[in-house]
Every structure is written in structure tokens, then in C-alpha cells.
XYZ file of C-alpha atoms in Angstrom:
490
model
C -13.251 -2.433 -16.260
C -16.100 -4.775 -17.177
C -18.026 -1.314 -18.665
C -14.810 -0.664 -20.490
C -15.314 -4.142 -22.185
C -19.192 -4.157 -22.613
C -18.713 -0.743 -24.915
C -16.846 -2.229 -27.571
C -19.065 -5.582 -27.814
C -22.638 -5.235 -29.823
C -25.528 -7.395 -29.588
C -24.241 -9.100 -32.599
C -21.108 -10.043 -30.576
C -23.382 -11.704 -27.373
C -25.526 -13.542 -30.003
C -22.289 -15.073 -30.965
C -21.199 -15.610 -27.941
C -24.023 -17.658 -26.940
C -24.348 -19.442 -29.924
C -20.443 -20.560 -29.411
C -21.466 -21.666 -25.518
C -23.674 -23.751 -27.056
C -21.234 -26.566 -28.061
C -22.116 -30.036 -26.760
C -18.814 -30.666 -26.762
C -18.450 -29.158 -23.216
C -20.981 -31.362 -21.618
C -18.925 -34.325 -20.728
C -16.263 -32.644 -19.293
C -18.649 -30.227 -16.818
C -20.498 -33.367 -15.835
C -17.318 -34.624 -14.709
C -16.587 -31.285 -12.717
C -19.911 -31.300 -10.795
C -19.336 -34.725 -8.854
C -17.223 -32.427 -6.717
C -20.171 -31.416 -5.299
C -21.249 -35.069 -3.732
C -19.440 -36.725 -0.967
C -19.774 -40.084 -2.372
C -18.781 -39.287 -6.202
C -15.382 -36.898 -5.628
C -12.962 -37.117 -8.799
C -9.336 -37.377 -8.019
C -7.296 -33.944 -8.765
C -6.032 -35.841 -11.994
C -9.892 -36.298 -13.485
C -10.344 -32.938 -12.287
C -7.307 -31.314 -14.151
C -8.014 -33.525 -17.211
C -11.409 -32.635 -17.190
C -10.360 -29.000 -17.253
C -7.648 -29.897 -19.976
C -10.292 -31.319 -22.366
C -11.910 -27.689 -21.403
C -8.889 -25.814 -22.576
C -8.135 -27.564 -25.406
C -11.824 -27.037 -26.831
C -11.557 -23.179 -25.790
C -7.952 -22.975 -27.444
C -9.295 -24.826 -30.849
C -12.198 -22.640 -31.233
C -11.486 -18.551 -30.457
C -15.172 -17.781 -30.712
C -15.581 -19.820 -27.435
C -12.602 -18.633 -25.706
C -14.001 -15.091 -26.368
C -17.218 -16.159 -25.193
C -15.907 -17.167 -22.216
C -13.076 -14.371 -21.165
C -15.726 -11.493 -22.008
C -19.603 -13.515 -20.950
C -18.604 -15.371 -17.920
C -21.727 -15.270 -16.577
C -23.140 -16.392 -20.214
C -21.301 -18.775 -19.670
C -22.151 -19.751 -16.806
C -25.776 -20.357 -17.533
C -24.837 -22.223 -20.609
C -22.820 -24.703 -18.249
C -25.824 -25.302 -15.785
C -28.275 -25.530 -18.656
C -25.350 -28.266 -20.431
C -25.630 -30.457 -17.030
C -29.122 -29.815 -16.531
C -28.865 -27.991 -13.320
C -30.507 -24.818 -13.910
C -31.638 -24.086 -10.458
C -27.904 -23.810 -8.755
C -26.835 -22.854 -5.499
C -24.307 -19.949 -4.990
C -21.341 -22.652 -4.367
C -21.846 -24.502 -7.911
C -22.015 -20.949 -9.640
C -18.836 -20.401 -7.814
C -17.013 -23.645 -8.023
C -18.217 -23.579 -12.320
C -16.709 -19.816 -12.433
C -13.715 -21.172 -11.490
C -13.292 -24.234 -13.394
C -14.133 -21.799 -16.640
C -11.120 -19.425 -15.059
C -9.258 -21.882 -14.861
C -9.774 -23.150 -18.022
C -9.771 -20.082 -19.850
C -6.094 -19.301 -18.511
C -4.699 -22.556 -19.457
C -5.913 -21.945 -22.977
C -4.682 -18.481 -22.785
C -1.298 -19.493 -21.316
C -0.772 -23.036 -22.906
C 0.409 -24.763 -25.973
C -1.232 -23.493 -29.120
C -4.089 -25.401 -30.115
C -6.278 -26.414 -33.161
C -2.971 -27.014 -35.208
C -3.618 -24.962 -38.127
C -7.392 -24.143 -37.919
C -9.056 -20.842 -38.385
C -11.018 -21.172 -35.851
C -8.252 -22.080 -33.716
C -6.747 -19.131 -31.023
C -3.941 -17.119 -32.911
C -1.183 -15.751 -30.671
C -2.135 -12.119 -31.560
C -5.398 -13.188 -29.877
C -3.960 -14.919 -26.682
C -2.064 -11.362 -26.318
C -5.346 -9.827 -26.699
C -7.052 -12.013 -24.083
C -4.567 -12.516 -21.636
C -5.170 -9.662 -19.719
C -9.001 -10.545 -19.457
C -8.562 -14.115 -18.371
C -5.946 -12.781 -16.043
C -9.016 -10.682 -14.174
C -11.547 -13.600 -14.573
C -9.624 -16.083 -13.012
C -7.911 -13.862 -9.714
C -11.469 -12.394 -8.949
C -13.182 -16.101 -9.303
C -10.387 -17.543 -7.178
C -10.161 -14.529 -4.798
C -13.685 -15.309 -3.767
C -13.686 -16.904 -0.699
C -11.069 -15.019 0.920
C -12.838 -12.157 0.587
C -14.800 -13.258 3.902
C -13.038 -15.714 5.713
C -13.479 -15.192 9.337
C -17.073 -14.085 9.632
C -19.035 -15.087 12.313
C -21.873 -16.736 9.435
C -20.206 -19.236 7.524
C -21.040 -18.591 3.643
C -21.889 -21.188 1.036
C -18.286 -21.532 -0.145
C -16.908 -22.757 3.319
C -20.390 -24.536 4.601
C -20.186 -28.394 4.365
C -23.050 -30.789 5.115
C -20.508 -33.272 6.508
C -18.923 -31.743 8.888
C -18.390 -28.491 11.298
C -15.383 -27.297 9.666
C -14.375 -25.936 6.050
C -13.538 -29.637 5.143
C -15.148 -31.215 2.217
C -16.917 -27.455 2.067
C -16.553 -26.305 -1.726
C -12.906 -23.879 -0.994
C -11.833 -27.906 -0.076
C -12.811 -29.558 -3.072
C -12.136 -27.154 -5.746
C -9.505 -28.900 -7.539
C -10.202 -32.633 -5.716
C -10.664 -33.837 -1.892
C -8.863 -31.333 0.492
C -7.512 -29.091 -1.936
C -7.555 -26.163 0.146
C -3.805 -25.591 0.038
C -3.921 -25.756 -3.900
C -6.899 -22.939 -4.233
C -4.288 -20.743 -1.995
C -1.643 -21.029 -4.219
C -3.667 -20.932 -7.820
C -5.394 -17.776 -5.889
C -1.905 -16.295 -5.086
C -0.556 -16.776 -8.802
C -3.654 -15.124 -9.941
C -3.084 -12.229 -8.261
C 0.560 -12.006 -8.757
C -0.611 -12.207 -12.540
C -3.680 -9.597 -12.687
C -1.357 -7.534 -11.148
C 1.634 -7.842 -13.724
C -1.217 -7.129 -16.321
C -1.972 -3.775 -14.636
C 1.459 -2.691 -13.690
C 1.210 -2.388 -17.741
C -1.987 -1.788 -18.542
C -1.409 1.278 -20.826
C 0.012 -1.703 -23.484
C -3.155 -3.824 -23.392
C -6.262 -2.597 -25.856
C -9.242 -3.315 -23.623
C -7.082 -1.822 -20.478
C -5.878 0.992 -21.727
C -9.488 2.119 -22.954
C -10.677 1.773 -18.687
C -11.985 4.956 -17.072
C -9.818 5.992 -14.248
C -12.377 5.483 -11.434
C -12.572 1.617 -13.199
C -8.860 1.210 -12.869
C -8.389 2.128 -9.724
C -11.539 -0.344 -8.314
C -9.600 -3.338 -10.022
C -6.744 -2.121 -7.588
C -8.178 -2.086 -4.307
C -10.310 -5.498 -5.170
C -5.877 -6.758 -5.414
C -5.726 -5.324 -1.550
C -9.074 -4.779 -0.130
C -11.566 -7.721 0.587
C -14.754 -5.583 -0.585
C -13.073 -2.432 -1.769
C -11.552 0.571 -0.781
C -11.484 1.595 3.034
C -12.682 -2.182 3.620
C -9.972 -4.835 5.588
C -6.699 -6.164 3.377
C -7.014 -9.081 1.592
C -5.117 -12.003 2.574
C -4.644 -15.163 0.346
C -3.002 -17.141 3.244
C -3.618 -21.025 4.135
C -4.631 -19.984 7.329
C -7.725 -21.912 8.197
C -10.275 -20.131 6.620
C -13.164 -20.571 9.593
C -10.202 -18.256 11.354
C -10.198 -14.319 11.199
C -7.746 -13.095 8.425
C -4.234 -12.592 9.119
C -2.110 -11.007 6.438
C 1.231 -13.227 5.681
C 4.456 -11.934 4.431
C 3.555 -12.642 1.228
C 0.344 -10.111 1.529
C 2.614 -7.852 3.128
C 4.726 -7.664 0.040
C 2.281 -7.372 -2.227
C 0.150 -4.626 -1.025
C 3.525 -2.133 -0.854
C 4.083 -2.882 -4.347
C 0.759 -2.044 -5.017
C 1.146 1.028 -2.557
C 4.346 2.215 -3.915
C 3.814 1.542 -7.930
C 0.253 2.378 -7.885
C -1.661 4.312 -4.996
C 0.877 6.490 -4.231
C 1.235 7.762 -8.085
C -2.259 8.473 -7.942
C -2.205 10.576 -4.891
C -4.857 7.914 -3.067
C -3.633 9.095 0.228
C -6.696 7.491 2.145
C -6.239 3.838 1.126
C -2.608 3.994 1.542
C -3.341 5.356 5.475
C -5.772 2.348 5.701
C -3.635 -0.509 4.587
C -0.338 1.685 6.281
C -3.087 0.933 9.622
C -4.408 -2.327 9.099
C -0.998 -4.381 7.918
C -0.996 -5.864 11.223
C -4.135 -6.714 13.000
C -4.951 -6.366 16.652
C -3.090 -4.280 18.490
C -0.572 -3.430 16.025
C -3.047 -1.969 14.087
C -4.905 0.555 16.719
C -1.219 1.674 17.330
C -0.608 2.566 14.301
C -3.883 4.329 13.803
C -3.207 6.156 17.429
C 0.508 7.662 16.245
C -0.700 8.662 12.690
C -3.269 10.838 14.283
C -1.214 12.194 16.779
C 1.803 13.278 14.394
C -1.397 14.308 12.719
C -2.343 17.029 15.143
C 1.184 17.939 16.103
C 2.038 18.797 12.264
C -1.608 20.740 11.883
C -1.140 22.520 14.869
C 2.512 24.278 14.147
C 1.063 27.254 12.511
C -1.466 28.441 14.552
C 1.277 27.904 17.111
C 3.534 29.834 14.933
C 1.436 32.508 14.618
C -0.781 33.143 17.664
C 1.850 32.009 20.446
C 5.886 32.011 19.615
C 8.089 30.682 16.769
C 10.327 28.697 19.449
C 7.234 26.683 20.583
C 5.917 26.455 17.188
C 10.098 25.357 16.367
C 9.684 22.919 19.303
C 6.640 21.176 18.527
C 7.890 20.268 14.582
C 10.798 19.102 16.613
C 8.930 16.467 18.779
C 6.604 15.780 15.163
C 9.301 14.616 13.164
C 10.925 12.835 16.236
C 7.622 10.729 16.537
C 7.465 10.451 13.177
C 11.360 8.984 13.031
C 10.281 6.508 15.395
C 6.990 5.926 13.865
C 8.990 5.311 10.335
C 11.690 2.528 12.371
C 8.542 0.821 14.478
C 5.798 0.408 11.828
C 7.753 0.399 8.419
C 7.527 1.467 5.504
C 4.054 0.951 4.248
C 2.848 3.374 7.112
C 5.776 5.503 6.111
C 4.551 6.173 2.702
C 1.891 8.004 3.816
C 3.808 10.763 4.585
C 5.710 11.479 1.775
C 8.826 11.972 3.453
C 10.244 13.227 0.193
C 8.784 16.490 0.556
C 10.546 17.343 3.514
C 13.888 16.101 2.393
C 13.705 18.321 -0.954
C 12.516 20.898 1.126
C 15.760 20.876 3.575
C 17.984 21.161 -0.092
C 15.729 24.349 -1.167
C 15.924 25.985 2.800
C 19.771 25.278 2.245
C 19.623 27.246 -1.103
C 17.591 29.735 0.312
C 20.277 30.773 2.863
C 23.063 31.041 0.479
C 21.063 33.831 -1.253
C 22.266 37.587 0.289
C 19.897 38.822 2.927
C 18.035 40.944 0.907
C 14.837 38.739 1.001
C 14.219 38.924 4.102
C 15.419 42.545 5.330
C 13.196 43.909 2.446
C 10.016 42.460 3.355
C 7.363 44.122 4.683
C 3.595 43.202 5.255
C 1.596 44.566 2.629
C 0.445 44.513 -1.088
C 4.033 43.953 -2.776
C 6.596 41.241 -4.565
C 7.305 39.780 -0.685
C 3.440 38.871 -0.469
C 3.502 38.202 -4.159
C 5.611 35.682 -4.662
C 4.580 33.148 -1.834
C 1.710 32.864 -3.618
C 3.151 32.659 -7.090
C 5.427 29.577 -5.628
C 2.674 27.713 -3.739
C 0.107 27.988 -6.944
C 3.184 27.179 -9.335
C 3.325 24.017 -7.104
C -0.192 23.187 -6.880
C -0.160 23.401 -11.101
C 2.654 21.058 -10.872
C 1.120 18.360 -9.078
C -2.306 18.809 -10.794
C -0.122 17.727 -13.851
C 0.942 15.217 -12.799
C -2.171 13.665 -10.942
C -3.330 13.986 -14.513
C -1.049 12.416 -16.107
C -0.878 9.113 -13.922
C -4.387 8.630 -14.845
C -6.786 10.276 -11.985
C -10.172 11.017 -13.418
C -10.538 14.455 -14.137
C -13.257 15.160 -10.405
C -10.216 13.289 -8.371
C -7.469 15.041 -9.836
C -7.647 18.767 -7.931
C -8.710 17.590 -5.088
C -5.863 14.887 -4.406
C -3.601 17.311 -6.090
C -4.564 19.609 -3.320
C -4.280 17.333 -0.346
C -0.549 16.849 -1.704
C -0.139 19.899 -1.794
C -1.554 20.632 1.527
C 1.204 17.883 2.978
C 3.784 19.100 1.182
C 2.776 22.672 2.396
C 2.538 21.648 6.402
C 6.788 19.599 5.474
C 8.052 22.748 3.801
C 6.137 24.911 7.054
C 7.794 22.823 9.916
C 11.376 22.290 7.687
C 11.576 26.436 7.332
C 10.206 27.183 10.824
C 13.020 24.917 12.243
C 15.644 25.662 9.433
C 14.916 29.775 10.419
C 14.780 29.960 14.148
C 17.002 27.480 15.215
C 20.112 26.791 12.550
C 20.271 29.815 10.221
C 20.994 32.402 13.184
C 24.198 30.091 13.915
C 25.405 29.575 10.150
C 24.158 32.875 8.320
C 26.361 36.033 8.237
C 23.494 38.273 9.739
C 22.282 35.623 11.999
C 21.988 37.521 15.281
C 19.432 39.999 12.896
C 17.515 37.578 11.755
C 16.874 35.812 15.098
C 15.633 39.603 16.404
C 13.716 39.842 13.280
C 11.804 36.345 14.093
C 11.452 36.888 17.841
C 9.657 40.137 16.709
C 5.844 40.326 16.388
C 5.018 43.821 16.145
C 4.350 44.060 12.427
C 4.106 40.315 11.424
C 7.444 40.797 9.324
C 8.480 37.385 11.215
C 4.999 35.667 9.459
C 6.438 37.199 6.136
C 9.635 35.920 6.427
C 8.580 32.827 7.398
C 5.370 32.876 4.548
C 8.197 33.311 1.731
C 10.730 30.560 3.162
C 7.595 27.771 3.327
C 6.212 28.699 -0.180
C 9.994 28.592 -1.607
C 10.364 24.953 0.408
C 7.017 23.792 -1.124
C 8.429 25.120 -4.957
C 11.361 23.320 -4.582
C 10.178 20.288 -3.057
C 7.618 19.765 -5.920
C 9.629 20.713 -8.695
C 13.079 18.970 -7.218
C 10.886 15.764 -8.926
C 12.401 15.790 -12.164
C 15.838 14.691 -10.351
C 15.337 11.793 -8.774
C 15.010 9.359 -12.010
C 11.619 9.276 -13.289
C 10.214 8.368 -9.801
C 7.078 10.100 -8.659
C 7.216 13.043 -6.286
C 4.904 10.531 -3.968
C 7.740 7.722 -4.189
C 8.890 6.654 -0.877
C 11.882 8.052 1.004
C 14.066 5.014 0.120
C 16.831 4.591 -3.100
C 16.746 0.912 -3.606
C 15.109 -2.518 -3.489
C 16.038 -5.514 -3.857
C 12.960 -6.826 -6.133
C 13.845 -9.570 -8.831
C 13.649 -8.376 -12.638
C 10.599 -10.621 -13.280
């Protein structure tokens, strides 16, 4: 995202933005701000907020500096140490500044108008403009020290030199003396906002213009701690010397992310991790232990099919799905997504079509070069197409989109395998008019019409299970198996 910025500012634009940092004007104020970081000289939280108010109001009077800010925060930055005379700083006032400028920058962003009628003052078509960027500057600054809360060695941001706990440490004194509980919440809003921005980002200039791969590393910095694969961020007021623990709230948030973002984009891997690691401890290793057992048990139904009998193969998608029902009521619905369950259930409407049809398709087919070898593969690569589509269109980079097109594919391919195999041997010999034929025909292996028969039903499963999308209301074909919520409007 940052790269996405940097390409439409030229060195003209950082001269500028330097020379706007330059303001005395911001001296005062920031001089205020760094008492925080001496025992005997704390601020109250109202100096601190109306030191950050004078900050806003001279950001919101004069757009060059608010631009300065939102796009150079670490320009910034430098100018602020170099304003106080602290040149030489320590990771926790870099920190504790990056926030205040956050902070700032938001309120000026999100505030009353200021500057009256000014030039120089911030238009609204320019607080439109910037709000997304201050939105990102102040959830990552704020994010910060959660992002390794827990850890054996204590980091600058939760080290005090007055005591053995996080108190009077810089995550307490952010905002004023043992302000922990007001970072969580600020931190919380910010993400609850840098989220709303990318929910929409296709409406915002600078966001729309992000590469793919840039995109999708602003979304797993909202539910990861140091990116994808890494542990799930929580922004709980759990004592932060304590391991991580994710909260309802963190809960809720990372399956909206799941459902409205990974899962369009086919990121099947960090939807397993955070479907693992919602629940720490044991809870967690559980999860991992069933996923890879209904794992093997779905992987392992067509060689079973094909080198040992249908009725064990039938049997063993039987007992998959079973744990997999259970698996869905236990764990919930953020482990659920991972499997797509929509596949299966569009797959049980096309077997249901499929046996209306007169027998023909499957008395006619015989092993060879012909239309009944044919047209399984004309359905499965039809389906792959289809999903490579739409891969594309939710905005995978072009070296991402085949291969998690494929892996989709290959789930929805292993659903539609197990829903025909069971659909075949064990229901349509009870319901079809030649039913007693077509359970001789399946129990038969000389020629390998049964693998045929049972090649064409999967591949028209997998068709219809892809294509069945455009029915269920502009949802994604990844959307989870579930037809309501009960989310607010706002």
C-alpha cells in the first residue's frame, strides 16, 4: 500500500513535505507530549488531548501539513524529534510520537473543518481524499504493541524503569497516567475504521491504485500479529505482560474479515490458520487434529473408490461428512468456512438433476476415446475457467490467481466426488427406475464402466456446483454455508 502511495508522489512533493514539517508552530505542543516520558513530569489526559487538539487544528488549517503528515510519517517523525531537540530517540518515543501524529492526523481528518475560509485550510474533497490514509496510519501506530504482547522479552513499549509490570511503561501512558484501557479502545476503533476503508477500497483513489499482493498484506496485518500464517491479533485489555487471548470482539472481527475478504480471494491457507488458532490452547490443537483428519478421509475416497470397492469408498465419505457435521456444530463457523460447504450443497441439487435425466448416460458409456470421456473433462475445465474468473475479478494478482483457482477447484472436485459416490451407490438404486441396473453396473469392475459412470456424475457435480453461483444473490461461490446475519447496517 505504502508503494502504491510513494508512485504518485515526486521529489518535488517530499521537498514540500518537509518544508511544511518545518513549522515552529508544532513545537510547543510536542514538548508538551514528551513529559509522558518522565515519571515526575506526566500531563493529565486533558493537557494531553489539548495538546493533540492544538495539533489538529494546525494540521486541519494548513493541508500541506496534513499531507505531510498522512503520506511522510516517518518525515515527520524526524521533524518532531529535531522540533524538541531529541534527535537521538529510543524506539518507545518514536512510537509514542507516531501515535500522537495518528492521532492527530485523524482528528483533523474526522473533525470540524478548520482554517475558516483559508486556502490553505483542508477542503472536504481533501479530508475524503485522506481519510483512508490516516485511517491506516493511525490502526498500524496504535496496533503496535499488541502485536507482541506475551513474549517472554519484554519490548520497549511495555518496559518501565519504575516498576516490574507494564505500569507507567509507554502502552500506560499514551494518552496520560494508566491509560492502558484507553489505547485498547482508540486501537479497537482504529481497526474497526481501516477496515470500513477497505471493505470499500475500490472507491478511494490511492486504494484502488494498490497491487493485489499490497492489499491483501494490509489484511492480514487487521488479523495476524506479524502477517500471514503468524498468531491472530488481539486488541483485548488483557494484561499485556500475559500471552494473547482473542476476545469476542476479535472473534467477530476476524470472520468478517474471513467471510468478506479471504474467502473471496480464495486465501484458503490463512482462513485454515485463523479457523485453527481462534481459540488458543487446547482448543486450538483440536481443531488443527480434526481438519487434518477429515483431510485424509476426503483425499483418500478415490483411491478407495478405485483400487478397493465403491461401498467402502461410499462408507468412508459417509463417516467424512459426519466428522465434518460435528466438526461444523463444535468449532463454528470460522473453521467451517474453510470448507466451502457450498460446493457440496450445489452439488447434491446438480446429482438430483442428474437422475431425472433418462438412463442413457450412463448405459452408453464405455471406457475409451469418446463424448462419455469427453465431456468430464469439458465440465471440470469449464469449471476451473469459471473460478479463474472470478479469482480475477476479486482482485488476486495475476501469479495467485490459477493456482488458488485450482485449489478451489480441487475442493470443489473431492465435494462433488464424495456427493456422487454416495448419491450413486447408495440412494439412486432405491429412487431411479433402473436402479437394480445401475447398482450391478457400479458393483462391476471388469471394464472400469463403474469409474466412468462415476467420472461423468463428479465432473457434472463440480459444473453445477461452480456455476449454481450466479443464484444465490451476488454472494461468492466461497461464501459460507449460512443465509443470514444479524450484522447492524453501519
Amino acid at each position: 500500500m505504502p508503494a502504491a502511495i510513494r508512485r504518485e508522489r515526486t521529489d518535488d512533493d517530499v521537498r514540500r513535505d518537509r518544508q511544511a514539517l518545518s513549522t515552529e508552530r508544532l513545537r510547543e505542543p510536542f514538548q508538551v507530549l514528551y513529559q509522558v516520558r518522565w515519571r515526575g513530569a506526566v500531563p493529565e489526559r486533558d493537557d494531553i488531548d489539548t495538546a493533540l487538539g492544538r495539533i489538529a487544528a494546525e494540521l486541519a488549517a494548513h493541508r500541506d501539513l496534513l499531507v505531510a503528515v498522512v503520506m511522510s510519517p516517518d518525515t515527520a517523525l524526524e521533524t518532531a524529534a529535531e522540533l524538541t531537540g531529541r534527535r537521538q530517540q529510543e524506539p518507545a518515543d518514536q512510537w509514542m510520537a507516531l501515535c500522537w501524529l495518528a492521532e492527530a492526523a485523524w482528528e483533523a481528518v474526522t473533525g470540524p473543518p478548520g482554517g475558516g475560509r483559508s486556502p490553505q485550510a483542508v477542503s472536504p474533497e481533501d479530508r475524503r481524499l485522506l481519510y483512508p490514509l490516516a485511517a491506516r496510519l493511525r490502526f498500524l501506530a496504535l496496533s503496535e504493541p499488541f502485536r507482541d504482547r506475551g513474549l517472554p522479552e519484554r519490548t520497549a513499549l511495555r518496559r518501565s524503569a519504575f516498576g516490574s509490570t507494564y505500569r507507567g511503561s509507554p502502552v500506560d501512558r499514551l494518552y496520560g497516567e494508566g491509560s492502558w484501557n484507553v489505547l485498547v479502545d482508540h486501537a479497537r476503533q482504529a481497526r474497526a475504521d481501516w477496515l470500513a476503508c477497505l471493505d470499500a477500497y475500490q472507491s478511494h483513489p490511492y486504494l484502488a491504485q494498490a497491487p493485489a499482493a499490497a492489499l491483501e498484506e494490509e489484511l492480514s496485518l487487521l488479523v495476524f500479529t506479524r502477517g500471514r500464517g503468524s498468531a491472530p491479533l488481539s486488541l483485548t485489555g488483557r494484561d499485556p505482560d500475559l500471552p494473547a487471548v482473542l476476545g469476542a470482539g476479535d472473534v467477530t472481527f476476524i470472520g468478517d474479515v474471513v467471510e468478506r475478504h479471504l474467502l473471496p480471494r480464495f486465501d484458503l491457507p490463512s482462513v485454515a490458520v485463523l479457523g485453527w488458532r481462534a481459540h488458543p490452547g487446547p482448543a486450538s490443537h483440536r481443531r488443527r487434529r480434526c481438519t487434518f483428519l477429515i483431510g485424509a478421509l476426503m483425499i483418500a475416497i478415490p483411491p478407495v473408490a478405485i483400487f478397493a470397492s465403491l461401498w467402502w469408498a461410499t462408507g468412508l465419505a459417509a463417516v467424512a461428512y459426519g466428522l465434518l457435521g460435528l466438526g461444523v456444530v463444535a468449532f463454528g463457523g470460522t473453521w467451517a468456512a474453510l470448507w466451502m460447504l457450498r460446493l457440496p450443497a450445489a452439488s447434491s441439487i446438480g446429482l438430483l438433476v442428474l437422475l431425472t435425466l433418462p438412463e442413457h448416460w450412463w448405459q452408453s458409456a464405455r471406457p475409451g476415446w469418446g463424448v462419455a470421456v469427453l465431456a468430464p473433462v469439458v465440465l471440470a475445465v469449464a469449471a476451473f475457467g469459471y473460478l479463474l474468473l472470478e479469482a480475477r475479478n476479486h482482485g488476486i494478482g495475476r501469479r495467485a490467481t490459477a493456482v488458488r483457482a485450482l485449489a478451489v477447484t480441487g475442493v470443489g472436485a473431492v465435494h462433488a466426488f464424495a456427493v456422487a459416490l454416495i448419491g450413486l451407490v447408495a440412494v439412486a438404486p432405491a429412487f431411479t427406475a433402473k436402479g437394480r441396473e445401475l447398482g450391478r453396473l457400479l458393483t462391476g469392475t471388469q471394464d472400469g464402466r463403474h469409474l466412468l459412470v462415476l467420472a461423468m456424475a463428479t465432473a457434472w457435480c463440480l459444473a453445477v456446483g461452480v456455476f449454481s453461483q450466479i443464484l444465490w444473490d451476488d454472494r461468492p461461490i466461497s461464501a459460507p454455508l449460512a443465509h443470514t446475519d444479524w450484522r447492524s447496517a453501519a
